[in-house]
Structures are given as structure tokens and as C-alpha cells.
Amino acid sequence: WVWNLKDHIDRKFMDLFDVKNLPVLTKEDGKDDGNDCYSNSYDTSQYDAVVEKPPQLDAEHAGKLLLRTDDDVDFQAAWNVLRDMMFDDEYKSDVLKIIESLL
């Protein structure tokens, strides 16, 4: 699942430079304010952009999921656990304790 996650992140990054995804940039309202603002926005969100986040897995299920090595792991689910761990130190500690107890 880790390889699939890395591939997904890499592809999202490369998509930023795909010609069909590039915006047509025009100067905003033709005014010259010295900072070359452009009116069309360009979505540069990548791997860390979360559109809709599923509910957090409990620490036991999260730890077991991260330890799995089979090909049936949903890398998106594992990625969500990693995101949750990044933003919640207590959750991260609980998940790591589960992982440690299973090793």
C-alpha cells in the first residue's frame, strides 16, 4: 500500500504540470500594481488536500491497518490514518502503542 500511496502522490504532483491543467493567466483587470497578480486561480493542492475526510479509525484498527503488507490494503484509508496521526498527538501515540504491542 505504501508504494500505491507514493505513486498516487507523485502522479498528483505531476498533474500540476500537465498542459491541460494549466490555467490561462491574464493580468487582473489590466491594473499594474507591481506584483503581477493574475485573475485566474491555479489549484496547486496536492497530496495533502483533503476534500472529504472519513471518520477516524480507532487506534487498534489504525495500527493493524498500517502494519498490513498485503495487496488488498486501501492506501487511501492508510493515508487518512497517517493524516489523523499528524494532527492529533494523542491519537498518534495510541496508534504507535498498538503497533509496538503487535511487533
PDB file of C-alpha atoms in Angstrom:
ATOM      1  CA  TRP A   1       0.000   0.000   0.000  1.00  0.00           C
ATOM      2  CA  VAL A   2       2.926   2.314   0.625  1.00  0.00           C
ATOM      3  CA  TRP A   3       4.037   2.030  -2.995  1.00  0.00           C
ATOM      4  CA  ASN A   4       0.489   2.810  -4.187  1.00  0.00           C
ATOM      5  CA  LEU A   5       0.366   5.851  -1.907  1.00  0.00           C
ATOM      6  CA  LYS A   6       3.717   7.119  -3.184  1.00  0.00           C
ATOM      7  CA  ASP A   7       2.617   6.594  -6.775  1.00  0.00           C
ATOM      8  CA  HIS A   8      -0.619   8.490  -6.128  1.00  0.00           C
ATOM      9  CA  ILE A   9       1.252  11.425  -4.548  1.00  0.00           C
ATOM     10  CA  ASP A  10       3.751  11.513  -7.421  1.00  0.00           C
ATOM     11  CA  ARG A  11       1.003  11.469 -10.043  1.00  0.00           C
ATOM     12  CA  LYS A  12      -0.925  14.276  -8.304  1.00  0.00           C
ATOM     13  CA  PHE A  13       2.263  16.349  -8.292  1.00  0.00           C
ATOM     14  CA  MET A  14       2.981  15.678 -11.968  1.00  0.00           C
ATOM     15  CA  ASP A  15      -0.624  16.574 -12.848  1.00  0.00           C
ATOM     16  CA  LEU A  16       0.150  20.114 -11.687  1.00  0.00           C
ATOM     17  CA  PHE A  17       2.345  20.488 -14.773  1.00  0.00           C
ATOM     18  CA  ASP A  18       0.115  18.759 -17.311  1.00  0.00           C
ATOM     19  CA  VAL A  19      -0.604  21.292 -20.071  1.00  0.00           C
ATOM     20  CA  LYS A  20      -4.342  20.559 -19.992  1.00  0.00           C
ATOM     21  CA  ASN A  21      -4.434  21.501 -16.287  1.00  0.00           C
ATOM     22  CA  LEU A  22      -2.534  24.775 -16.606  1.00  0.00           C
ATOM     23  CA  PRO A  23      -4.629  27.943 -16.381  1.00  0.00           C
ATOM     24  CA  VAL A  24      -4.696  30.756 -18.873  1.00  0.00           C
ATOM     25  CA  LEU A  25      -3.115  33.595 -16.933  1.00  0.00           C
ATOM     26  CA  THR A  26      -4.217  37.156 -17.566  1.00  0.00           C
ATOM     27  CA  LYS A  27      -3.357  40.307 -15.655  1.00  0.00           C
ATOM     28  CA  GLU A  28      -6.101  41.202 -13.200  1.00  0.00           C
ATOM     29  CA  ASP A  29      -8.308  43.952 -14.631  1.00  0.00           C
ATOM     30  CA  GLY A  30      -5.341  45.342 -16.522  1.00  0.00           C
ATOM     31  CA  LYS A  31      -4.158  47.322 -13.497  1.00  0.00           C
ATOM     32  CA  ASP A  32      -0.483  47.464 -12.761  1.00  0.00           C
ATOM     33  CA  ASP A  33       0.026  47.212  -9.014  1.00  0.00           C
ATOM     34  CA  GLY A  34       3.592  45.998  -9.326  1.00  0.00           C
ATOM     35  CA  ASN A  35       3.006  42.432  -8.179  1.00  0.00           C
ATOM     36  CA  ASP A  36       1.725  40.862 -11.424  1.00  0.00           C
ATOM     37  CA  CYS A  37      -1.465  39.421  -9.907  1.00  0.00           C
ATOM     38  CA  TYR A  38      -3.398  37.095 -12.151  1.00  0.00           C
ATOM     39  CA  SER A  39      -7.158  36.780 -12.212  1.00  0.00           C
ATOM     40  CA  ASN A  40      -7.440  33.037 -12.843  1.00  0.00           C
ATOM     41  CA  SER A  41      -6.598  30.864  -9.882  1.00  0.00           C
ATOM     42  CA  TYR A  42      -4.476  27.769 -10.300  1.00  0.00           C
ATOM     43  CA  ASP A  43      -5.227  24.881  -7.952  1.00  0.00           C
ATOM     44  CA  THR A  44      -1.877  23.779  -6.565  1.00  0.00           C
ATOM     45  CA  SER A  45      -3.277  21.463  -3.905  1.00  0.00           C
ATOM     46  CA  GLN A  46      -1.532  18.137  -3.919  1.00  0.00           C
ATOM     47  CA  TYR A  47      -1.274  15.104  -1.696  1.00  0.00           C
ATOM     48  CA  ASP A  48      -2.237  16.968   1.455  1.00  0.00           C
ATOM     49  CA  ALA A  49      -5.508  18.337   0.114  1.00  0.00           C
ATOM     50  CA  VAL A  50      -8.458  16.680   1.823  1.00  0.00           C
ATOM     51  CA  VAL A  51     -11.810  17.186   0.181  1.00  0.00           C
ATOM     52  CA  GLU A  52     -13.915  14.907   2.348  1.00  0.00           C
ATOM     53  CA  LYS A  53     -12.423  13.091   5.314  1.00  0.00           C
ATOM     54  CA  PRO A  54     -13.919   9.830   6.572  1.00  0.00           C
ATOM     55  CA  PRO A  55     -14.406   9.234  10.307  1.00  0.00           C
ATOM     56  CA  GLN A  56     -11.245   8.479  12.268  1.00  0.00           C
ATOM     57  CA  LEU A  57     -10.447   4.787  12.799  1.00  0.00           C
ATOM     58  CA  ASP A  58      -9.973   3.707  16.381  1.00  0.00           C
ATOM     59  CA  ALA A  59      -6.312   3.276  17.340  1.00  0.00           C
ATOM     60  CA  GLU A  60      -6.405  -0.535  17.316  1.00  0.00           C
ATOM     61  CA  HIS A  61      -7.794  -0.781  13.781  1.00  0.00           C
ATOM     62  CA  ALA A  62      -5.497   2.021  12.611  1.00  0.00           C
ATOM     63  CA  GLY A  63      -2.394   0.288  13.972  1.00  0.00           C
ATOM     64  CA  LYS A  64      -3.363  -3.029  12.422  1.00  0.00           C
ATOM     65  CA  LEU A  65      -4.066  -1.342   9.091  1.00  0.00           C
ATOM     66  CA  LEU A  66      -0.662   0.365   8.992  1.00  0.00           C
ATOM     67  CA  LEU A  67       1.085  -2.942   9.709  1.00  0.00           C
ATOM     68  CA  ARG A  68      -0.590  -4.805   6.877  1.00  0.00           C
ATOM     69  CA  THR A  69       1.613  -5.792   3.957  1.00  0.00           C
ATOM     70  CA  ASP A  70      -0.920  -7.475   1.685  1.00  0.00           C
ATOM     71  CA  ASP A  71      -2.049  -6.033  -1.637  1.00  0.00           C
ATOM     72  CA  ASP A  72      -5.647  -5.566  -0.501  1.00  0.00           C
ATOM     73  CA  VAL A  73      -4.903  -2.565   1.739  1.00  0.00           C
ATOM     74  CA  ASP A  74      -6.765   0.567   0.689  1.00  0.00           C
ATOM     75  CA  PHE A  75      -3.931   3.103   0.625  1.00  0.00           C
ATOM     76  CA  GLN A  76      -6.453   5.934   0.974  1.00  0.00           C
ATOM     77  CA  ALA A  77      -7.591   4.512   4.329  1.00  0.00           C
ATOM     78  CA  ALA A  78      -3.977   4.172   5.496  1.00  0.00           C
ATOM     79  CA  TRP A  79      -3.277   7.699   4.274  1.00  0.00           C
ATOM     80  CA  ASN A  80      -6.201   9.006   6.322  1.00  0.00           C
ATOM     81  CA  VAL A  81      -4.769   7.313   9.421  1.00  0.00           C
ATOM     82  CA  LEU A  82      -1.401   8.982   8.772  1.00  0.00           C
ATOM     83  CA  ARG A  83      -3.113  12.365   8.360  1.00  0.00           C
ATOM     84  CA  ASP A  84      -5.040  11.871  11.586  1.00  0.00           C
ATOM     85  CA  MET A  85      -1.784  10.993  13.331  1.00  0.00           C
ATOM     86  CA  MET A  86      -0.154  14.174  12.005  1.00  0.00           C
ATOM     87  CA  PHE A  87      -2.816  16.401  13.513  1.00  0.00           C
ATOM     88  CA  ASP A  88      -3.549  14.579  16.772  1.00  0.00           C
ATOM     89  CA  ASP A  89      -0.588  13.718  19.003  1.00  0.00           C
ATOM     90  CA  GLU A  90      -2.677  11.660  21.421  1.00  0.00           C
ATOM     91  CA  TYR A  91      -4.111   9.583  18.577  1.00  0.00           C
ATOM     92  CA  LYS A  92      -0.604   9.158  17.118  1.00  0.00           C
ATOM     93  CA  SER A  93       0.684   7.940  20.478  1.00  0.00           C
ATOM     94  CA  ASP A  94      -2.210   5.476  20.832  1.00  0.00           C
ATOM     95  CA  VAL A  95      -1.703   4.090  17.306  1.00  0.00           C
ATOM     96  CA  LEU A  96       2.050   3.723  17.853  1.00  0.00           C
ATOM     97  CA  LYS A  97       1.451   1.881  21.149  1.00  0.00           C
ATOM     98  CA  ILE A  98      -0.794  -0.575  19.327  1.00  0.00           C
ATOM     99  CA  ILE A  99       1.797  -1.074  16.601  1.00  0.00           C
ATOM    100  CA  GLU A 100       4.556  -1.575  19.188  1.00  0.00           C
ATOM    101  CA  SER A 101       2.465  -4.172  21.031  1.00  0.00           C
ATOM    102  CA  LEU A 102       1.918  -6.118  17.804  1.00  0.00           C
ATOM    103  CA  LEU A 103       5.559  -6.236  16.725  1.00  0.00           C
TER     104      LEU A 103
END
